[in-house]
Short mmCIF file of N, CA and C in Angstrom, two decimals:
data_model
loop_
_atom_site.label_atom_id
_atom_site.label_comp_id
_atom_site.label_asym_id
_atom_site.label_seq_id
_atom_site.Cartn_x
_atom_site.Cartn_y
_atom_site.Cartn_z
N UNK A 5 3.50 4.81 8.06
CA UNK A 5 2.92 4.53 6.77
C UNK A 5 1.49 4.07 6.99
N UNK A 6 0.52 4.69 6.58
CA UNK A 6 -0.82 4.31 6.45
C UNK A 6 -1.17 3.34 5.92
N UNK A 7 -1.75 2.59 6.74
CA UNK A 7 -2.14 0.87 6.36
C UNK A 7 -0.90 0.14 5.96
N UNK A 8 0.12 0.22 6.90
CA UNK A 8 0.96 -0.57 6.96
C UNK A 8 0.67 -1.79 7.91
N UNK A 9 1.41 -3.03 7.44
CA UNK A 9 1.52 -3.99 8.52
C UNK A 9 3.42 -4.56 8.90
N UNK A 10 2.98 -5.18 9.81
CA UNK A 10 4.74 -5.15 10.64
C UNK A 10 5.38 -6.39 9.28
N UNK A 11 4.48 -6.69 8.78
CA UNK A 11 5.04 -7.98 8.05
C UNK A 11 5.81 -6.45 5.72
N UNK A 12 5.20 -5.47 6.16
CA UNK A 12 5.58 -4.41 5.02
C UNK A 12 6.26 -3.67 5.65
N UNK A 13 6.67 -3.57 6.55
CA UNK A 13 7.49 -2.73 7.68
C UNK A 13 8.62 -3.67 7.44
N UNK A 14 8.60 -4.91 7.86
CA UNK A 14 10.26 -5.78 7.74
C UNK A 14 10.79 -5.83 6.42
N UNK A 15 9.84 -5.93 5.61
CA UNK A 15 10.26 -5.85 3.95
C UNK A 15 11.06 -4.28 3.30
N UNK A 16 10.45 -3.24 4.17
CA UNK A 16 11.09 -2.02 3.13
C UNK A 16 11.50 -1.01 4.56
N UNK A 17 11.80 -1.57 5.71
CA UNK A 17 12.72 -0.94 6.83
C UNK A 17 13.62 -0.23 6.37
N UNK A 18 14.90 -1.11 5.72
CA UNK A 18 16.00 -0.56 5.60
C UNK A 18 16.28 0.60 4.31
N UNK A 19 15.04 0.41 3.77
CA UNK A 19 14.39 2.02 2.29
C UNK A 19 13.59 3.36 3.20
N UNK A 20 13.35 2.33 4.06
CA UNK A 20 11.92 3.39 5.24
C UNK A 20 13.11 4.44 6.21
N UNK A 21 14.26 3.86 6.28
CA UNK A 21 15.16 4.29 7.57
C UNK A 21 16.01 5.02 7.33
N UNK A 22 16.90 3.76 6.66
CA UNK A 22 18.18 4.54 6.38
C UNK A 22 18.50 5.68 5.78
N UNK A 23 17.87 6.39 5.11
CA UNK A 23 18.34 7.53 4.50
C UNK A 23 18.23 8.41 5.53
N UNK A 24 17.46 8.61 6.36
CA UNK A 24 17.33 9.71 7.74
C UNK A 24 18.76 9.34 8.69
N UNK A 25 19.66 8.71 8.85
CA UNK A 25 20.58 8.09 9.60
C UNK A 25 20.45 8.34 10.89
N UNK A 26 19.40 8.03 11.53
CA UNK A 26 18.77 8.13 13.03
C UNK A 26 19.85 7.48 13.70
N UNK A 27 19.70 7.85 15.02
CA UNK A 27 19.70 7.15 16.40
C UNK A 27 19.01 6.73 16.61
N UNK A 28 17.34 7.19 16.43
CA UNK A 28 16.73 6.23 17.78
C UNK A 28 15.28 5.77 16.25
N UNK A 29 14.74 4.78 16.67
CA UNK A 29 14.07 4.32 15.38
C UNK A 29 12.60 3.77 16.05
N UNK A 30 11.73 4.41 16.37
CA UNK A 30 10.19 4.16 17.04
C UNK A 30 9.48 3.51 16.10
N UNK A 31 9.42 2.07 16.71
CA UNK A 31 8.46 1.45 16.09
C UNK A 31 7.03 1.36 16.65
N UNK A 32 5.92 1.72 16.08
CA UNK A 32 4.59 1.41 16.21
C UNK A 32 4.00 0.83 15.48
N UNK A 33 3.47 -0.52 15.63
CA UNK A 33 2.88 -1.01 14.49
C UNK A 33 1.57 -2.30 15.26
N UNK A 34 0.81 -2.51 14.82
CA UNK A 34 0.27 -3.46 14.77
C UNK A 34 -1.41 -3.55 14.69
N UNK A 35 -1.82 -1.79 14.66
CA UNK A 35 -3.40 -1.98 14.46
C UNK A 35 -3.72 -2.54 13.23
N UNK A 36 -2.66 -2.46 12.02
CA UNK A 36 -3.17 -3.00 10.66
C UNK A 36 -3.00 -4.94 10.84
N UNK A 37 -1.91 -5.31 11.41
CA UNK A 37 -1.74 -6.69 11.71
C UNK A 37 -3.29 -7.22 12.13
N UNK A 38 -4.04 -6.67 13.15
CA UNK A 38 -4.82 -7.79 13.36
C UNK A 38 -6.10 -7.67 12.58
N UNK A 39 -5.95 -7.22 11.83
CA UNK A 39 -7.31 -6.91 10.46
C UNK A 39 -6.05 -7.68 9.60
N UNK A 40 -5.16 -8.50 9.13
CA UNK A 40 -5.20 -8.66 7.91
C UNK A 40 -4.81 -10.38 8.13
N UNK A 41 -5.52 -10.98 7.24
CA UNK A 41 -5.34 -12.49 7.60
C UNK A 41 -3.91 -12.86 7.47
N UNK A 42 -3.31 -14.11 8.32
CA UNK A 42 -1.91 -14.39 7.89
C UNK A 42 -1.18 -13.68 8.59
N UNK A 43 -1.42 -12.18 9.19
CA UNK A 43 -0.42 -12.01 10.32
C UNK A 43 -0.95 -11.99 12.20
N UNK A 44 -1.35 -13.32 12.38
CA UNK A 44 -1.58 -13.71 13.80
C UNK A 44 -0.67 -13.26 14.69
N UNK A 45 -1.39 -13.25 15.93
CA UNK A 45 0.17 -12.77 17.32
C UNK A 45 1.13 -13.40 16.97
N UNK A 46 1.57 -14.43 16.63
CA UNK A 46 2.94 -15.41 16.61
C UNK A 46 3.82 -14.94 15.44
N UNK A 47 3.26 -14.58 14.27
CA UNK A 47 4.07 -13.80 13.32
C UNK A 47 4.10 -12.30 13.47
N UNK A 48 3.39 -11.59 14.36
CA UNK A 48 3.37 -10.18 14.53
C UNK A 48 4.91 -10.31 15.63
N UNK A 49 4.99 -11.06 16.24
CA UNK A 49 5.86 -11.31 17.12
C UNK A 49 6.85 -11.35 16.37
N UNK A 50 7.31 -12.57 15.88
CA UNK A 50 8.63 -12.54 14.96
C UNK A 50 8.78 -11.45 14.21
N UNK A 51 8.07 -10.73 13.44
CA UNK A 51 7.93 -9.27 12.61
C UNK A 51 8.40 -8.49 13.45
N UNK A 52 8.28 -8.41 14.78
CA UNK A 52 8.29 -7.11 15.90
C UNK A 52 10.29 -7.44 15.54
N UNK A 53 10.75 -9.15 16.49
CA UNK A 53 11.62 -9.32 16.65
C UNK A 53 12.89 -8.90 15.58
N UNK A 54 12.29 -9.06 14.37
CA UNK A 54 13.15 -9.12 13.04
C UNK A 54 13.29 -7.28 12.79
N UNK A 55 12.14 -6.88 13.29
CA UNK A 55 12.55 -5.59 13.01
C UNK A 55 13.20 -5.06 14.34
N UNK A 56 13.43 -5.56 15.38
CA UNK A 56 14.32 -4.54 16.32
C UNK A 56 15.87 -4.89 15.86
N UNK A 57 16.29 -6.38 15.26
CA UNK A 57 16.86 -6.90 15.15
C UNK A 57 17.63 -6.13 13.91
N UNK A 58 16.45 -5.79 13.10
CA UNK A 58 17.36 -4.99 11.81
C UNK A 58 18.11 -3.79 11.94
N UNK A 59 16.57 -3.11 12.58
CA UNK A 59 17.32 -1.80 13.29
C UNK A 59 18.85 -1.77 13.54
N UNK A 60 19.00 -2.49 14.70
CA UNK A 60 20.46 -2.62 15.14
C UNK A 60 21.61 -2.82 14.88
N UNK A 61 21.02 -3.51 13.24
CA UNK A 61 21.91 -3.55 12.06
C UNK A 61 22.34 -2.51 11.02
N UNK A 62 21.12 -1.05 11.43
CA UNK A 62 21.61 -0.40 10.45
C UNK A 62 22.72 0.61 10.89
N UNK A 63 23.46 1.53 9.48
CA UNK A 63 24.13 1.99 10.05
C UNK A 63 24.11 3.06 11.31
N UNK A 64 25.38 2.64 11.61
CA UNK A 64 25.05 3.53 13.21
C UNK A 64 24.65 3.12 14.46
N UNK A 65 23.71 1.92 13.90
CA UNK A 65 23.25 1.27 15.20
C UNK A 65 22.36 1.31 16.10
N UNK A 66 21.35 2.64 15.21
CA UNK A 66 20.36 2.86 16.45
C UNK A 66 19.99 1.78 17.04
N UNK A 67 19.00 3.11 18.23
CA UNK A 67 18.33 2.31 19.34
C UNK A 67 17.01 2.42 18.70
N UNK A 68 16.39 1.00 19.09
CA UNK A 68 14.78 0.84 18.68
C UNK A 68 14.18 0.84 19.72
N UNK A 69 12.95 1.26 19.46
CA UNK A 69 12.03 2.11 20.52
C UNK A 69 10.57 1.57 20.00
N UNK A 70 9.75 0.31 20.95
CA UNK A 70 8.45 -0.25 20.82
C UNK A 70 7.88 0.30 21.64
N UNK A 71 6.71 0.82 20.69
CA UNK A 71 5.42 1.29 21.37
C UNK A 71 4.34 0.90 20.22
N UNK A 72 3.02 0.13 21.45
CA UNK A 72 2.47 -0.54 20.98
C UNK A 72 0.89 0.31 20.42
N UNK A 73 0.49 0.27 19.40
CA UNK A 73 -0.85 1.14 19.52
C UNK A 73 -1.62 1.40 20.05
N UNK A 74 -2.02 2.60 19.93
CA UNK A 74 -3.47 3.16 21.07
C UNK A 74 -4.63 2.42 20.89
N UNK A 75 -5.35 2.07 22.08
CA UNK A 75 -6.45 1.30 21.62
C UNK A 75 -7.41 1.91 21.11
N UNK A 76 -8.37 1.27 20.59
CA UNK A 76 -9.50 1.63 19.10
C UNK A 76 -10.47 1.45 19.82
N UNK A 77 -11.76 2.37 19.03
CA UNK A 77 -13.37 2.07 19.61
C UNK A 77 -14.22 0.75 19.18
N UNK A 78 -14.29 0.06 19.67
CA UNK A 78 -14.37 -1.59 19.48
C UNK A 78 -16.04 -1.49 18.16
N UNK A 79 -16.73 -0.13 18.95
CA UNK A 79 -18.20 -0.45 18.62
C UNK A 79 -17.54 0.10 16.96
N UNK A 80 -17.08 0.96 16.68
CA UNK A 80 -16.64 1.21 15.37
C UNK A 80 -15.46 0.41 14.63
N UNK A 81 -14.81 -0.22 15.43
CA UNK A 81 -13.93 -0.60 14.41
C UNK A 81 -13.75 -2.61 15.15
N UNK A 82 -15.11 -3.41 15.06
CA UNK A 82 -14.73 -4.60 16.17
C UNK A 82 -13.74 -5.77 15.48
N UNK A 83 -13.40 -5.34 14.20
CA UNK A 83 -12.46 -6.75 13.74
C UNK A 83 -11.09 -6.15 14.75
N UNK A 84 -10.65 -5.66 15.15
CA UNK A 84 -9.71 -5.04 16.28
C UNK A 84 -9.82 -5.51 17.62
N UNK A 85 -10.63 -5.84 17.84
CA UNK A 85 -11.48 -6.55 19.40
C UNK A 85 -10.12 -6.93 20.30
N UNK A 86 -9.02 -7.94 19.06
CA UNK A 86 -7.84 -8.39 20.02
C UNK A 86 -6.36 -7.71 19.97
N UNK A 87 -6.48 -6.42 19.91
CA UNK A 87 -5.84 -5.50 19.63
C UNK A 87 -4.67 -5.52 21.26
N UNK A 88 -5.39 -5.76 22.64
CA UNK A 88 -4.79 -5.83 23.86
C UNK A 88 -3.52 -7.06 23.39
N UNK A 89 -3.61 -8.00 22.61
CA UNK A 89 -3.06 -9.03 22.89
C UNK A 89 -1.88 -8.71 21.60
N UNK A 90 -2.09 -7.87 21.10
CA UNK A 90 -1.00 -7.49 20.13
C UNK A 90 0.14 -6.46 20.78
N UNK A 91 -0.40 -5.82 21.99
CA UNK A 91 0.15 -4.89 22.21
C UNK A 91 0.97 -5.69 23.87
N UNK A 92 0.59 -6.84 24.01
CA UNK A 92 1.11 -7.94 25.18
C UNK A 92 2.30 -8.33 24.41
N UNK A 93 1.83 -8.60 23.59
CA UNK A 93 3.57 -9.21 22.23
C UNK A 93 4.71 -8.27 22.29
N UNK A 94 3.66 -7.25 21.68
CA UNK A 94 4.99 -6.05 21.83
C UNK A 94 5.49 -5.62 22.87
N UNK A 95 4.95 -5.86 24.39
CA UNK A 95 5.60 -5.79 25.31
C UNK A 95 6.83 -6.85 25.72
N UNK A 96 6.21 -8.31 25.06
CA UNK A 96 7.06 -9.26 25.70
C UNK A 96 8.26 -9.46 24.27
N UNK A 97 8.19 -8.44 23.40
CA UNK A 97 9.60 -8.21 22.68
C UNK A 97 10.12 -7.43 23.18
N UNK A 98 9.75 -6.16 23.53
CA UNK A 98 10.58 -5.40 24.07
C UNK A 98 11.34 -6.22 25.51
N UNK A 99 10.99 -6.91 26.15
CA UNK A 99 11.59 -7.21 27.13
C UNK A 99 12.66 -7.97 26.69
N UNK A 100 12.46 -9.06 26.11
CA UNK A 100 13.00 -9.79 25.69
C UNK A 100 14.49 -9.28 24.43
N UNK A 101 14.02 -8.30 24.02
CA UNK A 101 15.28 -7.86 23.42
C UNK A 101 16.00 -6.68 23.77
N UNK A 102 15.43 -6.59 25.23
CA UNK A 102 16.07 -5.36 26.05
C UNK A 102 16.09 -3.91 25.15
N UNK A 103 14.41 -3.41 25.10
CA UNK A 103 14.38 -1.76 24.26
C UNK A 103 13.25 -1.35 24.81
N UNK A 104 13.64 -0.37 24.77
CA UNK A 104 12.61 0.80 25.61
C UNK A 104 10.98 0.49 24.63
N UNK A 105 9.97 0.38 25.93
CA UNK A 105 9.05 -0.10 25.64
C UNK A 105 7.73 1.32 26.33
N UNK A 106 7.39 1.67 25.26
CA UNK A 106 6.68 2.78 25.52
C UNK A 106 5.02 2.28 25.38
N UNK A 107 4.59 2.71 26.61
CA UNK A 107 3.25 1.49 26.32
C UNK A 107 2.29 2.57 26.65
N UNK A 108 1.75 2.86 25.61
CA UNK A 108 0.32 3.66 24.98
C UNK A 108 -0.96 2.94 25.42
N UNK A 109 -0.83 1.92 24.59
CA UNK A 109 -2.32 1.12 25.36
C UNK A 109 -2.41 1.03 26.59
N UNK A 110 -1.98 0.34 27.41
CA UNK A 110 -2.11 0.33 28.86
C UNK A 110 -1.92 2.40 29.23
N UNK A 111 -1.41 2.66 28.87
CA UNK A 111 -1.76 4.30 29.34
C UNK A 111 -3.01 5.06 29.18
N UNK A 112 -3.05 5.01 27.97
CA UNK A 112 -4.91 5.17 27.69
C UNK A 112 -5.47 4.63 28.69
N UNK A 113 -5.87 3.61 28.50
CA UNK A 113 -6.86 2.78 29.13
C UNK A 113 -7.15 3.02 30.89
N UNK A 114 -5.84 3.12 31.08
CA UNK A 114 -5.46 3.20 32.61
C UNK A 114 -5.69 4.92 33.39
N UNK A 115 -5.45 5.51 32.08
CA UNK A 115 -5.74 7.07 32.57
C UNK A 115 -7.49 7.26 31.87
N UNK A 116 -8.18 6.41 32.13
CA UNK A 116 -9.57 6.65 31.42
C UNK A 116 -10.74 5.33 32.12
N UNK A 117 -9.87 5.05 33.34
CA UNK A 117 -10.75 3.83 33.70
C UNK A 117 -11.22 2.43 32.90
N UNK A 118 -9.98 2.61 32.71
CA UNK A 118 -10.10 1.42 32.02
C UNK A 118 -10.91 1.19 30.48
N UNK A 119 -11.74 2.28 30.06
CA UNK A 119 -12.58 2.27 29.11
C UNK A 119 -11.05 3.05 27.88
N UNK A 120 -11.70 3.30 26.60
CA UNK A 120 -11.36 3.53 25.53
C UNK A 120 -11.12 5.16 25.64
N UNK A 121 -10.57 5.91 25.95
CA UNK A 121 -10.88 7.02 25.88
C UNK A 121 -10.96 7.76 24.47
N UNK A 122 -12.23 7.93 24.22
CA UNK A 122 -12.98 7.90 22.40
C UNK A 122 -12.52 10.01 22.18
N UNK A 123 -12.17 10.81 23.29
CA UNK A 123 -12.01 12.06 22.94
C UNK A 123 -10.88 12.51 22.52
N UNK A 124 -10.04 11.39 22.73
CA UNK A 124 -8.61 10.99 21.80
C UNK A 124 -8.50 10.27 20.32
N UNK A 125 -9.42 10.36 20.07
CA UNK A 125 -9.45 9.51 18.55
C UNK A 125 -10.25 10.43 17.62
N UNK A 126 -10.32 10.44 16.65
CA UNK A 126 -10.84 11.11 15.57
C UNK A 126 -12.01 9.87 14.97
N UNK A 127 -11.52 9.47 15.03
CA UNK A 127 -12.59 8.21 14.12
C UNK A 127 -13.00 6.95 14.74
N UNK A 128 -12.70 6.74 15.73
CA UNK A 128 -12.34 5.36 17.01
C UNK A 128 -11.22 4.78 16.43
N UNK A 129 -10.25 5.06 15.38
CA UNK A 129 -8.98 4.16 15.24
C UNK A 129 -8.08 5.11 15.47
N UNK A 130 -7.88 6.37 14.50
CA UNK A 130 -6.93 6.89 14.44
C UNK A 130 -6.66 8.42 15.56
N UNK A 131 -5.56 8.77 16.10
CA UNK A 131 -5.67 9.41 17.25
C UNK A 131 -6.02 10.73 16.43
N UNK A 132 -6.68 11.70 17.22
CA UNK A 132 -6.87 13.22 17.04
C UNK A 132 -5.42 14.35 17.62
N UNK A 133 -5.53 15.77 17.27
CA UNK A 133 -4.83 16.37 17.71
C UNK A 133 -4.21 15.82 19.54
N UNK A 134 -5.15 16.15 20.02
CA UNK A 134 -4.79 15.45 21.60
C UNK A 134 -4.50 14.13 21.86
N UNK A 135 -5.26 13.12 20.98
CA UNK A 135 -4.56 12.09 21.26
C UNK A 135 -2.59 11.78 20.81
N UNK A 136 -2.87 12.60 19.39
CA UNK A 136 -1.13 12.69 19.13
C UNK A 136 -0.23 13.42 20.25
N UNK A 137 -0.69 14.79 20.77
CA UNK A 137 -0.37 15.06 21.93
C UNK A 137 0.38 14.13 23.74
N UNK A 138 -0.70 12.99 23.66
CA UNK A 138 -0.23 12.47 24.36
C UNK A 138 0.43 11.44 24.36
N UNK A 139 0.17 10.63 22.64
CA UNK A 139 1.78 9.93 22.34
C UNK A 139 2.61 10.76 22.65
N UNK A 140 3.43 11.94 22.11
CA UNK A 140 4.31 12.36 21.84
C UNK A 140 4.83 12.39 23.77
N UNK A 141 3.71 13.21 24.34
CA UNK A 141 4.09 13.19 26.19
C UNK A 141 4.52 12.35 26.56
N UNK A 142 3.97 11.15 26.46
CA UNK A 142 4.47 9.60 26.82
C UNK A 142 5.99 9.29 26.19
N UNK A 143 6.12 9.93 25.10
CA UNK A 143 6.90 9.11 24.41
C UNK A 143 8.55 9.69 25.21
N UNK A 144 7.96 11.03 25.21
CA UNK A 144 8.71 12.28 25.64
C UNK A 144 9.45 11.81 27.29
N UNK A 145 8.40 11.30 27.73
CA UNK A 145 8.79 11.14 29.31
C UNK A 145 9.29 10.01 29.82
N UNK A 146 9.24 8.96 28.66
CA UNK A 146 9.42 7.45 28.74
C UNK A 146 10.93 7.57 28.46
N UNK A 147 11.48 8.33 27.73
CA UNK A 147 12.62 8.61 27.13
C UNK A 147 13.39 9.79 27.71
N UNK A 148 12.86 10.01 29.39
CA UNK A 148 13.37 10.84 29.89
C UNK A 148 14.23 12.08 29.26
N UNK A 149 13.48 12.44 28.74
CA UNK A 149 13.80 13.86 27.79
C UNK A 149 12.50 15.00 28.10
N UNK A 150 11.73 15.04 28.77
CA UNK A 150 10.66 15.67 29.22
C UNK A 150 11.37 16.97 29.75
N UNK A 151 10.85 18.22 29.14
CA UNK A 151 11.32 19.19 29.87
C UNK A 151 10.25 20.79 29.84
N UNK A 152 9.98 20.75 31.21
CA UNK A 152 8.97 21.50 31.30
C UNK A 152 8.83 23.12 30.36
N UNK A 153 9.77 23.57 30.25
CA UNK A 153 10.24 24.70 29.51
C UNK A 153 9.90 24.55 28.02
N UNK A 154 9.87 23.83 27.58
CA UNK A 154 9.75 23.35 26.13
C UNK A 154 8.23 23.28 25.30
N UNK A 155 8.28 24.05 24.24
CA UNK A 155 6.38 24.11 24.15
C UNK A 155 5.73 22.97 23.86
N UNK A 156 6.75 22.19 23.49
CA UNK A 156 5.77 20.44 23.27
C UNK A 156 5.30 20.10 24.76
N UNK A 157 6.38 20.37 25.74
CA UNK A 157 5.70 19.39 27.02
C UNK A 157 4.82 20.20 27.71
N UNK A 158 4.75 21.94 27.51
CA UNK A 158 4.15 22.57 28.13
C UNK A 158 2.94 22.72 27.60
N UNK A 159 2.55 22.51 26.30
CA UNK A 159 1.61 22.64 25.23
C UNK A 159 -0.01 22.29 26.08
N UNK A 160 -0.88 22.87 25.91
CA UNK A 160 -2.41 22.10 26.45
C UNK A 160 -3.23 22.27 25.18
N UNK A 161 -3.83 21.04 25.05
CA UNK A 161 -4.98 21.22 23.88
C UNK A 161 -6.44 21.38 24.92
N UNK A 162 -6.92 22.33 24.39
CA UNK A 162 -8.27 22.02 25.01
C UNK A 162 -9.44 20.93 24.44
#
């Protein structure tokens, strides 16, 4: 949901979900959290927690799946600046509530020297064709379902 935050995500989850009756339920959330006053790391945290927590409640039982957002171009978008430390939360929920933790930011960053890699973004926030590309790879391989034969994993954007 565009310009969502994790704190409108816990409120209309179970309207957002349930009708698809998933297994597996990928949460990404938190570039809108640190642009909006009132949801600091400490409530983005509990928001993360409450929503893996619901998940598990709905029917069926899926599995919830945190992955934390791609990082943003600081010079275009700098109220985001502490965007690393949102995506540290969402790591230390996923641990903590034992769910597959698919970590985008540290992947970027790490496959780009550490810098922003800006030829993945469309705007410095939101990802481009290739940057969606390599969520989906990550997401694909994190979830050991990667299979070379298949035109998503074989796919190249130039």
């Amino acid at each position: 949901m565009s310009g969502a935050t994790s704190a409108e995500l816990v409120a209309r989850l179970g309207e957002q979900v349930t009708a698809f009756s998933p297994k597996v339920v990928s949460i990404m959330i938190g570039t809108n959290d640190i642009a909006t006053a009132g949801l600091g790391p400490e409530v983005y945290r509990a928001n993360l927690v409450s929503l893996v927590r619901s998940v598990r409640t709905l029917p069926g039982g899926p599995f919830p799946v945190l992955q934390p957002p791609n990082p943003v171009d600081p010079a275009k978008w700098p109220g985001r600046v502490g965007l690393p430390q949102y995506a540290q939360v969402m790591g230390e929920v996923a641990a903590q509530e034992s769910v597959v933790f698919v970590d985008h930011y540290t992947d970027w960053l790490s496959n780009n020297g550490g810098q922003v890699p800006l030829s993945l973004l469309n705007d410095g926030l939101h990802p481009n064709e290739r940057g969606h590309h390599r969520l989906a790879l990550k997401m694909i391989k994190d979830l050991r379902v990667f299979d070379v034969g298949s035109r998503v994993c074989s796919l190249r954007i130039p």
